[in-house]
XYZ file of C-alpha atoms in Angstrom:
605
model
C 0.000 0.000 0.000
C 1.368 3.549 -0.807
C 1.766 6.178 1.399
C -0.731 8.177 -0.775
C -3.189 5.147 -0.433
C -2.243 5.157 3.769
C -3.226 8.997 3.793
C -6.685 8.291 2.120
C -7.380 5.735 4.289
C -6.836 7.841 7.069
C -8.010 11.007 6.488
C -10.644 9.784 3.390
C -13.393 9.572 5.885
C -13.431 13.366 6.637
C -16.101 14.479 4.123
C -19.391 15.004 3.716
C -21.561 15.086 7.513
C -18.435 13.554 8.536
C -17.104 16.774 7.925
C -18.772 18.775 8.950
C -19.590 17.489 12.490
C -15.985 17.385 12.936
C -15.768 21.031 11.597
C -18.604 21.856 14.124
C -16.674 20.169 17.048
C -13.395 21.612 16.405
C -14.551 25.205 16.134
C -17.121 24.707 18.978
C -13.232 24.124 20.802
C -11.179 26.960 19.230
C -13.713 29.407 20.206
C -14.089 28.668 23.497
C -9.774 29.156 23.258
C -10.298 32.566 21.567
C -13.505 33.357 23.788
C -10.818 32.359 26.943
C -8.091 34.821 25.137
C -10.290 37.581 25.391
C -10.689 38.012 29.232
C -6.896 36.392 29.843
C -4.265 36.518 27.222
C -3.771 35.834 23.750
C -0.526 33.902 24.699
C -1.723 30.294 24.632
C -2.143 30.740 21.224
C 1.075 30.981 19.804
C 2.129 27.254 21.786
C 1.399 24.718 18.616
C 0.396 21.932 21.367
C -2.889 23.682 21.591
C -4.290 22.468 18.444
C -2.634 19.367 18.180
C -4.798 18.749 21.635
C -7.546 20.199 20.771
C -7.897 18.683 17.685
C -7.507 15.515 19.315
C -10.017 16.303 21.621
C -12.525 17.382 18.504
C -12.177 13.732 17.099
C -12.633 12.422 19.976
C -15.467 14.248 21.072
C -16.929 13.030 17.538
C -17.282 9.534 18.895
C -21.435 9.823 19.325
C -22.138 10.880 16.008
C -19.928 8.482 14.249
C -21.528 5.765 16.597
C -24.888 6.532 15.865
C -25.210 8.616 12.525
C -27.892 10.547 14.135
C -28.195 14.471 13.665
C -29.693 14.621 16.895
C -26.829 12.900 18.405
C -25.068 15.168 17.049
C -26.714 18.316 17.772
C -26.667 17.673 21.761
C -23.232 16.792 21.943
C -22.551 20.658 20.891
C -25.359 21.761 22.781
C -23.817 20.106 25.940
C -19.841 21.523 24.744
C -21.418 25.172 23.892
C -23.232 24.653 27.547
C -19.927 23.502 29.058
C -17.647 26.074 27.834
C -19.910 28.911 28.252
C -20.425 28.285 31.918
C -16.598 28.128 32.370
C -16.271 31.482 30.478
C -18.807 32.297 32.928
C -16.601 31.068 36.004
C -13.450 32.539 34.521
C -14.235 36.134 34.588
C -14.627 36.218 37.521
C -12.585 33.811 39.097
C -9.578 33.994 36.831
C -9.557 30.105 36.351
C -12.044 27.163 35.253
C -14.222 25.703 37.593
C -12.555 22.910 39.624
C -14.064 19.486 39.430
C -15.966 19.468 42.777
C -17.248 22.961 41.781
C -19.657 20.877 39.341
C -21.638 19.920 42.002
C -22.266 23.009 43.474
C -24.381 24.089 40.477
C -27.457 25.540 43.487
C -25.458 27.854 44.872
C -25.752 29.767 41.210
C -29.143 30.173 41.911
C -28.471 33.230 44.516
C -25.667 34.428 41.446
C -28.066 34.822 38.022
C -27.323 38.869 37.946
C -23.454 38.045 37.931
C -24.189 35.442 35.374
C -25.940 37.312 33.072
C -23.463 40.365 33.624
C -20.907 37.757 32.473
C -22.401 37.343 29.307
C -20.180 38.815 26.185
C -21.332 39.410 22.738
C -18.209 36.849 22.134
C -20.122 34.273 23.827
C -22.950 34.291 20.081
C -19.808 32.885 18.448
C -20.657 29.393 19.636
C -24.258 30.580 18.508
C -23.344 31.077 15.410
C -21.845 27.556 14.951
C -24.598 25.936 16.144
C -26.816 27.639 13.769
C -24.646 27.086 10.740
C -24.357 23.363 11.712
C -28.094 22.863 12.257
C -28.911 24.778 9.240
C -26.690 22.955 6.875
C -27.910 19.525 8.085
C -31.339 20.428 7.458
C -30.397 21.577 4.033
C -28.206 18.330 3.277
C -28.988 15.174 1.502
C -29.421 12.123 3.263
C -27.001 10.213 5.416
C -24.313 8.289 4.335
C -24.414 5.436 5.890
C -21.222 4.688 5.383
C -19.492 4.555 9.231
C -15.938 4.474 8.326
C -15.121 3.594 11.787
C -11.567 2.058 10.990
C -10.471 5.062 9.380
C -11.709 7.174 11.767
C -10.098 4.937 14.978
C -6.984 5.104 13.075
C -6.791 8.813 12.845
C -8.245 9.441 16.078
C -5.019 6.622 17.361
C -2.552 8.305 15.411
C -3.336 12.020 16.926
C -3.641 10.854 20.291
C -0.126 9.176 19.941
C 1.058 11.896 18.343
C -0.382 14.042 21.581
C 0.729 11.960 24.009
C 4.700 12.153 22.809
C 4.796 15.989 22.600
C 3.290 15.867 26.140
C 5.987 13.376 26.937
C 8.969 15.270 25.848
C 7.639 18.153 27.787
C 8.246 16.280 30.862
C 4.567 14.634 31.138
C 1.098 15.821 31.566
C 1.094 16.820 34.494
C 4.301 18.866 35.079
C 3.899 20.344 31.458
C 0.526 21.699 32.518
C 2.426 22.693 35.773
C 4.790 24.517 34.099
C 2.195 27.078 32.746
C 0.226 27.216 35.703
C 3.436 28.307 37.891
C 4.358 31.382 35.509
C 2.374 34.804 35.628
C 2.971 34.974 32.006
C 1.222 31.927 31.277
C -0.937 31.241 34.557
C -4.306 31.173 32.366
C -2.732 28.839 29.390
C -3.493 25.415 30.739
C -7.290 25.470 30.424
C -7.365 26.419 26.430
C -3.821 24.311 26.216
C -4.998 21.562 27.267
C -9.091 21.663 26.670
C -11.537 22.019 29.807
C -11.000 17.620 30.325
C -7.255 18.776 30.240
C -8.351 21.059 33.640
C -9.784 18.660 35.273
C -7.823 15.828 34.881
C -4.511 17.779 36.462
C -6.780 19.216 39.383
C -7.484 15.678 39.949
C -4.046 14.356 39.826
C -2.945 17.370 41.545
C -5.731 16.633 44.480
C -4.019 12.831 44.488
C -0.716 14.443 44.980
C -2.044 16.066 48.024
C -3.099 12.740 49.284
C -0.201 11.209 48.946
C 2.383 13.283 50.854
C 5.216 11.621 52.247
C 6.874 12.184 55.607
C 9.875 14.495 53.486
C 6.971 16.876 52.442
C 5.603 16.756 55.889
C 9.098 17.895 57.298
C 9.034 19.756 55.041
C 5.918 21.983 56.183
C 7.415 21.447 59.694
C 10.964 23.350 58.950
C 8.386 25.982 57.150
C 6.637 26.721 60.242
C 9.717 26.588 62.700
C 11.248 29.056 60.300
C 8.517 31.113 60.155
C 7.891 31.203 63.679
C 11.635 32.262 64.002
C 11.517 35.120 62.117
C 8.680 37.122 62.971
C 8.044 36.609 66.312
C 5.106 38.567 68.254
C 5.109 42.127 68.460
C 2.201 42.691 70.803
C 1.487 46.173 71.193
C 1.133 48.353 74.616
C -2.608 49.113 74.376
C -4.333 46.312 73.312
C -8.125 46.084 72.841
C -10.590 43.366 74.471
C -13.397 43.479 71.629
C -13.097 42.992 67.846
C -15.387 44.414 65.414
C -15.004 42.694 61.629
C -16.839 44.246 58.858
C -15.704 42.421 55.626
C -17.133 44.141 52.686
C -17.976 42.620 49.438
C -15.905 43.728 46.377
C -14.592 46.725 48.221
C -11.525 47.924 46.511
C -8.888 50.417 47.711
C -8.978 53.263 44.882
C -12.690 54.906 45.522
C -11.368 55.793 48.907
C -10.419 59.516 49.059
C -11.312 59.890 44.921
C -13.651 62.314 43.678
C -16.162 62.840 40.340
C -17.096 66.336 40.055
C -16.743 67.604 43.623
C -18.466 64.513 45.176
C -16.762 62.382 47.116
C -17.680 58.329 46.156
C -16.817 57.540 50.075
C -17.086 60.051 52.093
C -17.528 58.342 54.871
C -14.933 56.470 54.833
C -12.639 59.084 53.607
C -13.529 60.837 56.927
C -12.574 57.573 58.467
C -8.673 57.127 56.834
C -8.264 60.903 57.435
C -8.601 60.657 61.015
C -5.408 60.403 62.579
C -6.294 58.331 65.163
C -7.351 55.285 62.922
C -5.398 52.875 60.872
C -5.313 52.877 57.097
C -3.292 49.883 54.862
C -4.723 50.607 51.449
C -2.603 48.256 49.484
C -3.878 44.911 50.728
C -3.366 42.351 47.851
C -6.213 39.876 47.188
C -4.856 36.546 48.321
C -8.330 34.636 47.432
C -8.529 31.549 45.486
C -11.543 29.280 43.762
C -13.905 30.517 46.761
C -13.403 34.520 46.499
C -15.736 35.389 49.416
C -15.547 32.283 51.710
C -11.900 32.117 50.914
C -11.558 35.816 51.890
C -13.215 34.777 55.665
C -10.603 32.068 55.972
C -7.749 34.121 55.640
C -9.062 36.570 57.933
C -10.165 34.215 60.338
C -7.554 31.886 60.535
C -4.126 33.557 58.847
C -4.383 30.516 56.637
C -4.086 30.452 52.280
C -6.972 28.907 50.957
C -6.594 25.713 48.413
C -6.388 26.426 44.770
C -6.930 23.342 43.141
C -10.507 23.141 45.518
C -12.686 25.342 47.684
C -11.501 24.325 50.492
C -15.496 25.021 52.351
C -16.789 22.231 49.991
C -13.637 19.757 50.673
C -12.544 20.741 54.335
C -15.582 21.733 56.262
C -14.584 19.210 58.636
C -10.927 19.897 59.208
C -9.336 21.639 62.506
C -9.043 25.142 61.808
C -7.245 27.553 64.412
C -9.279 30.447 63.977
C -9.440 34.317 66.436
C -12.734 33.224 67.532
C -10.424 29.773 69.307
C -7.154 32.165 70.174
C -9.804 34.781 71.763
C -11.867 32.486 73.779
C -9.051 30.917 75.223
C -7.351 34.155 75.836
C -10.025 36.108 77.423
C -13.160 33.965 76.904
C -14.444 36.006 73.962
C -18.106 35.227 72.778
C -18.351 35.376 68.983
C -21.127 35.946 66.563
C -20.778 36.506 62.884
C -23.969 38.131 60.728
C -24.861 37.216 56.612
C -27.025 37.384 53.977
C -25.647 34.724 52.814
C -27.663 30.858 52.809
C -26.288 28.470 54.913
C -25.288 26.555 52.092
C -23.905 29.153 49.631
C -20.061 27.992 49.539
C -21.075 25.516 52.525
C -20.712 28.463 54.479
C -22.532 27.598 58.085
C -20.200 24.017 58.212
C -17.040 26.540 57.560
C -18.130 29.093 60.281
C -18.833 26.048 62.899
C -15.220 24.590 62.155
C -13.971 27.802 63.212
C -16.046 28.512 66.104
C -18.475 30.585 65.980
C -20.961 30.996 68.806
C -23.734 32.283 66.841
C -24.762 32.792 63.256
C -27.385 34.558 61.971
C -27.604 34.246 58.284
C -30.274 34.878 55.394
C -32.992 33.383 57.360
C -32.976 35.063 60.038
C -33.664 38.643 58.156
C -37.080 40.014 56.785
C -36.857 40.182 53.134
C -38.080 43.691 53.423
C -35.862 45.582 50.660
C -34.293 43.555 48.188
C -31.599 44.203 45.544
C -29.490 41.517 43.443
C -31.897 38.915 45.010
C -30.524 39.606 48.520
C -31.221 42.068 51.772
C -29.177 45.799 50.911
C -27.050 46.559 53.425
C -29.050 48.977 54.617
C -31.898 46.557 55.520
C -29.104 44.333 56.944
C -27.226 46.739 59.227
C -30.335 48.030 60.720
C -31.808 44.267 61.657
C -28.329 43.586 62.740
C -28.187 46.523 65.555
C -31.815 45.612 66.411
C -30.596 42.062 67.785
C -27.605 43.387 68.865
C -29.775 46.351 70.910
C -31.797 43.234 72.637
C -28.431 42.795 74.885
C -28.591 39.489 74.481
C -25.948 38.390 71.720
C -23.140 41.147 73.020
C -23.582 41.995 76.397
C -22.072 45.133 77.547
C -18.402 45.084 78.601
C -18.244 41.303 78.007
C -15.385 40.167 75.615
C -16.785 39.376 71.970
C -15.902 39.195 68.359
C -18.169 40.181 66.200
C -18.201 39.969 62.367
C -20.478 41.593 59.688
C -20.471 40.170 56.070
C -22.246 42.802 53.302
C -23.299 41.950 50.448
C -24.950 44.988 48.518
C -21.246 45.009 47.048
C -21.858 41.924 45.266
C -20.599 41.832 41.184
C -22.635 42.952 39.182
C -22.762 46.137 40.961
C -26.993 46.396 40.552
C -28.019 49.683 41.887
C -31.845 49.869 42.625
C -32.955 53.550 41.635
C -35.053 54.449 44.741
C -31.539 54.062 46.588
C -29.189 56.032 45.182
C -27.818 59.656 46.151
C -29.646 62.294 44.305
C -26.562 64.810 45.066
C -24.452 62.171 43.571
C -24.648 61.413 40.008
C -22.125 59.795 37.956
C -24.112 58.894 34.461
C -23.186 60.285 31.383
C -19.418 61.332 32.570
C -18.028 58.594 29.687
C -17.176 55.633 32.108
C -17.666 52.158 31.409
C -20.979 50.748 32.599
C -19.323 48.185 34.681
C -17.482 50.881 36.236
C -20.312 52.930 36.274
C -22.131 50.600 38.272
C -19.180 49.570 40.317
C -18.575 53.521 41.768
C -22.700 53.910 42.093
C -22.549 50.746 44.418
C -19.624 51.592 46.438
C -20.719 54.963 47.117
C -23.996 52.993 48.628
C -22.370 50.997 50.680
C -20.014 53.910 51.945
C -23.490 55.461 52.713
C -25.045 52.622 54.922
C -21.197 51.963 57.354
C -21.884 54.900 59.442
C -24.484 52.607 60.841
C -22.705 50.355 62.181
C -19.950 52.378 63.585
C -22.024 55.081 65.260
C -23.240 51.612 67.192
C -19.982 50.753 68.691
C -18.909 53.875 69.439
C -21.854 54.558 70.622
C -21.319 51.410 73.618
C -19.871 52.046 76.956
C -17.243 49.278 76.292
C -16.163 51.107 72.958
C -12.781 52.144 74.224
C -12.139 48.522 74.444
C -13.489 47.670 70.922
C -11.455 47.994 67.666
C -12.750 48.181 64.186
C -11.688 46.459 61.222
C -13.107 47.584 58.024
C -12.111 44.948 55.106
C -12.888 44.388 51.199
C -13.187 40.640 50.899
C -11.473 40.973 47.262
C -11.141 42.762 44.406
C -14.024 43.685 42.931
C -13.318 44.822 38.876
C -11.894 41.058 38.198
C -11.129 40.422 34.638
C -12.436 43.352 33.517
C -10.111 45.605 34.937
C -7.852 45.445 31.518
C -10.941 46.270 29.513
C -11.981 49.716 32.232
C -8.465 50.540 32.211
C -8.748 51.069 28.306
C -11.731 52.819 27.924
C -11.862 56.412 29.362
C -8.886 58.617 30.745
C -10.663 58.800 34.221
C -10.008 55.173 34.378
C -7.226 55.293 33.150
C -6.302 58.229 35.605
C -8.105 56.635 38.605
C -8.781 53.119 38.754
C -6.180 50.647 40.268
C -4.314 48.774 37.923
C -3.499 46.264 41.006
C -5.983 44.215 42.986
C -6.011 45.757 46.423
C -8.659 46.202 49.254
C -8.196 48.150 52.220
C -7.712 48.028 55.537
C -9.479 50.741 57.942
C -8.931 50.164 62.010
C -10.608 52.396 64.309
C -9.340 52.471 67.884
C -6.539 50.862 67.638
C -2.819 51.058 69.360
C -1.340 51.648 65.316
C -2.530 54.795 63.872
C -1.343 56.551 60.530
C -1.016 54.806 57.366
C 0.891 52.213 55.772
C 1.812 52.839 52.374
C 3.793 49.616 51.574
C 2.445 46.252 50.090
C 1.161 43.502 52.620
C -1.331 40.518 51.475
C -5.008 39.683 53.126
C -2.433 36.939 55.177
C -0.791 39.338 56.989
C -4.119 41.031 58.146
C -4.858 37.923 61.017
C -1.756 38.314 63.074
C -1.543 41.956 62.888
C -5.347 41.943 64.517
C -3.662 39.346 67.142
C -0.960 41.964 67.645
C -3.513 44.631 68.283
C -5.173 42.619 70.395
C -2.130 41.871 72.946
C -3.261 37.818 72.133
C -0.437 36.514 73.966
C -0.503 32.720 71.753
C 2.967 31.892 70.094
C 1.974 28.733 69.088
C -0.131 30.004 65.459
C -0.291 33.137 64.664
C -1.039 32.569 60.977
C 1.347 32.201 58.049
C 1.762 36.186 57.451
C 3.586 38.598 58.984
C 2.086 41.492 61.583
C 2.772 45.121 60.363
C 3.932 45.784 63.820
C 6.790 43.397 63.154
C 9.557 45.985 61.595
C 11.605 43.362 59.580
C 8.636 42.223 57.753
C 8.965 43.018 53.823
C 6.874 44.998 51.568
C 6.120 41.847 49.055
C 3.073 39.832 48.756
C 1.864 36.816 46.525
C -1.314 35.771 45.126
C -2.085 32.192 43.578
C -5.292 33.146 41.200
C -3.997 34.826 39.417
C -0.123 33.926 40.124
C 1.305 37.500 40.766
C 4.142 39.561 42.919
C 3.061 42.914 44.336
C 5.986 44.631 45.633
C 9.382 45.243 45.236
C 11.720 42.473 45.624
C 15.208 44.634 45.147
C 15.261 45.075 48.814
C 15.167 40.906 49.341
C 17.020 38.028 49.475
C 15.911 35.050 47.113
C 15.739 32.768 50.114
C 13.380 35.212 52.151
C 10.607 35.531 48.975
C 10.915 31.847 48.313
C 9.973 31.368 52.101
C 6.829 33.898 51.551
C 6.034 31.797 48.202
C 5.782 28.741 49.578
C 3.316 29.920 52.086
C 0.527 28.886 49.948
C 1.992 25.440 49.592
C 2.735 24.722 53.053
C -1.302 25.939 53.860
C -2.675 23.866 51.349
C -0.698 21.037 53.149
C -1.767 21.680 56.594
C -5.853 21.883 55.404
C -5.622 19.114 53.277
C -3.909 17.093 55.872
C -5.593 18.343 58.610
C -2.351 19.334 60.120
C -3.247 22.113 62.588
C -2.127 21.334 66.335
C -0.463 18.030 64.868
C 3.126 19.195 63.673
C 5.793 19.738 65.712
C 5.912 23.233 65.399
C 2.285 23.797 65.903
C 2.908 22.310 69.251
C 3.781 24.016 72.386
């Protein structure tokens, strides 16, 4: 047989339906990877592997209709990859990554997120559409079948691109640490999901979750070494006037540049601009979002218990169960500190009421517990949920006064994407028509909002007779803009002028021992044992894996996982002191998977 004859044989099948299912598949995959460009990079392009996979992955995904023959066959199969892809796209924008395996199963939480969904919607996303329609279209129009399967030819080219696949993987050091590779590099962080097609994903977050469970006793030393270093470096710098009571108010999406900016005279937060420009509060406004997979829940973690959340999971879904150390644990045992923590938020959005039991909480009060009695983006404002908030809290019962408690506030009015009901908003402040981008727009209209509704809350505790003993922590949970901070950026000079280019939320503390501000880079880590700092918590055992702004060797450097990124300058450090910061997501991941808290050495007394 000739190699001409070979080729026909092997390629000869690819015509007629054939064809053009095949055609449908393939571009049905390339513009998901173009779709994926547009809100990452354009990079992953320009690696050949991507079509050789994906290619692969259209002929295989060509199986049911060269089984059966049937157009309807057919037709699902994109229906279900158009479906597939678009909710990833979906997931992406906002989270900066595909949605991990177990993240399939927690399709009810979207219910409580359709305004975000739909808000994620680009006129990119009628591409797949369009192929659909051209597919469906042109097998209406068609003759009849050919019956003719071909299913040889069609094994033996599907064979011969897999093998093909599989070596160029191979020489790149195997799947799993050639998908690695991209993953660890800022310049390619979002390549491995168009790379290596959507299966690709899930098959290294898999392998990478079986990694995790099989950690040897070197990896567990180690973690160990990590933490004994750790704890030798920055040791506690508890400060003269500590405070008995913590107040948390973690706000949704609240980013650092509104604060102090104006649009035509008005100020977008004026109350908390009168808040950083007191001199006897605290203001960090360069806190980099540390948050992984679980952006909110992963946002109350870090907070809570100075640990990294997991990337390749949300940890809520996976760990509920583990044992976190957590302030609500360090402040009981320190001064027997009562503490309650207030949502709008279900009780199973992100598995949320398993995560705040597994770090302690004494009470929860969460979206049942609140009249629906003003409503916007399907949830309480924060109006209506600050003002049922200080009604329990006025009953006496929950915090009595001058009794030791942490208390924590979660808002949600902040929530993406940035829905503004009309009856609500400022008359004196009106920022339509000025030329800014309607996500941005909506974003500034919101923030101002929930600027509006903090005095609240405040005027409360100051308003107690224990408030000299209180401090107040005002936090964004993340960064709000996501991946369409490139797109703001580019479209209007006030943007362009105004809007951070980095993803920071701030940090506001009111009667506290550290006053003035603090200009330099920290993460959300470094936030827990700075509050234990503040709060003269005497425990040396865990006090998180950051490092306390009271500590004066700390540096000014801080890493995110999702996306992979260095804020800071790293002239001023030594190669082995960033690789120890680094590896602090690592070593967390370890310690929740494993359950390590209170186990190690080092976490011992």
């Amino acid at each position: 047989m000739t190699f001409k004859k070979i080729l026909k044989w092997i390629f000869g099948w690819i015509k007629g339906e054939n064809a053009l299912m095949l055609t449908g598949v393939f571009s049905t995959l390339l513009w998901f990877v173009i779709d994926w460009c547009l809100s990452t990079t354009f990079r992953p392009m320009s690696i050949p592997l991507l079509y050789l996979v994906n290619f692969f992955a259209a002929l295989v995904l060509l199986a049911p209709w060269m089984l059966t023959r049937s157009r309807t066959v057919g037709i699902v199969v994109l229906v279900i990859m158009i479906l597939f892809s678009e909710a990833n796209l979906i997931y992406c924008r906002t989270y900066f990554t595909a949605i991990p395996p177990d993240g399939y199963l927690l399709a009810g939480n979207m219910m409580d997120f359709t305004n975000s969904i739909w808000f994620n919607l680009r006129w990119s996303d009628l591409g797949f559409l369009c192929i659909l329609l051209v597919i469906a279209v042109y097998r209406v129009k068609s003759a009849c079948l050919n019956k003719r399967y071909a299913l040889k030819s069609y094994s033996a080219t599907t064979c011969i691109f897999g093998l093909i696949s599989y070596i160029y993987i191979l020489c790149l050091g195997g799947f799993y640490n050639a998908y690695n590779s991209l993953v660890q590099l800022w310049m390619t962080y979002s390549s491995g999901v168009p790379t290596y097609t959507l299966a690709g994903h899930i098959v290294f977050k898999i392998m990478e979750e079986m990694k995790l469970k099989d950690l040897n006793p070197e990896e567990l030393k180690t973690v160990d070494e990590w933490l004994s270093e750790h704890k030798s470096r920055y040791a506690p710098n508890m400060c003269e006037e500590p405070r008995k009571n913590l107040v948390l108010v973690i706000c949704e999406s609240l980013e650092s540049w509104p604060i102090g900016l104006e649009i035509d005279g008005k100020e977008i937060t004026p109350y908390l601009n009168s808040l950083v420009n007191d001199s006897t509060n605290f203001y960090a406004p360069n806190v980099l979002t540390q948050v992984c997979n679980g952006h909110s829940i992963d946002a109350q973690l870090i907070y809570t218990t100075g640990l990294l959340p997991t990337s390749n999971t949300v940890y809520s879904m996976k760990y509920a169960d583990r044992n976190y150390p957590s302030l609500n644990k360090l402040l009981k045992k320190d001064r027997n500190t009562k503490s309650i923590l207030m949502t709008t938020d279900k009780p199973t959005t992100w598995n949320m009421l398993a995560v705040e039991r597994a770090f302690e909480y004494d009470t929860v009060l969460h979206r049942y517990n609140w009249v629906n009695d003003e409503i916007m983006n399907r949830n309480i404002t924060d109006g209506s949920f600050f003002r049922q908030s200080l009604a329990q809290l006025k009953k006496g019962k929950l915090w009595t006064e001058n009794s030791p408690a942490m208390l924590t506030f979660i808002t949600f009015s902040g929530h993406h994407p940035f829905v503004m009901r009309d009856d609500l908003m400022d008359p004196d402040f009106n920022v339509a028509n000025k030329g800014l981008p309607q996500m941005l727009e909506n974003y500034i209209k919101v923030t101002h909002y929930v600027d509006s509704q903090l005095r609240t809350v405040i005027d409360y505790i100051k308003g107690r007779s224990d408030y000299d003993d209180t401090m107040i922590v005002i936090l964004g949970d993340h960064e709000g803009l996501g991946t369409s901070r490139k797109e703001i950026l580019g479209a209007s000079d006030f943007a362009r002028e105004h809007v951070g280019k980095g993803r920071y939320t701030p940090m506001i503390i009111l009667n506290s021992a550290m006053r003035g501000k603090h200009e330099g880079i920290m993460g959300q880590v470094d936030v827990f044992p700075t509050l234990l700092d503040l709060l003269g918590v005497k425990e040396e055992v865990w006090r998180g894996l950051g490092v306390s702004l009271l500590d004066t060797s700390r540096l000014s450097v801080a890493f995110s996982e999702m996306p992979l990124e260095m804020a800071g300058s790293a002239d001023s450090c030594s190669a082995e002191e960033l690789e120890h910061l680094r590896s602090a997501q690592s070593v967390s991941e370890k310690i929740i998977a494993y359950d390590l808290y209170d186990s190690l050495p080092a976490l011992k007394q």
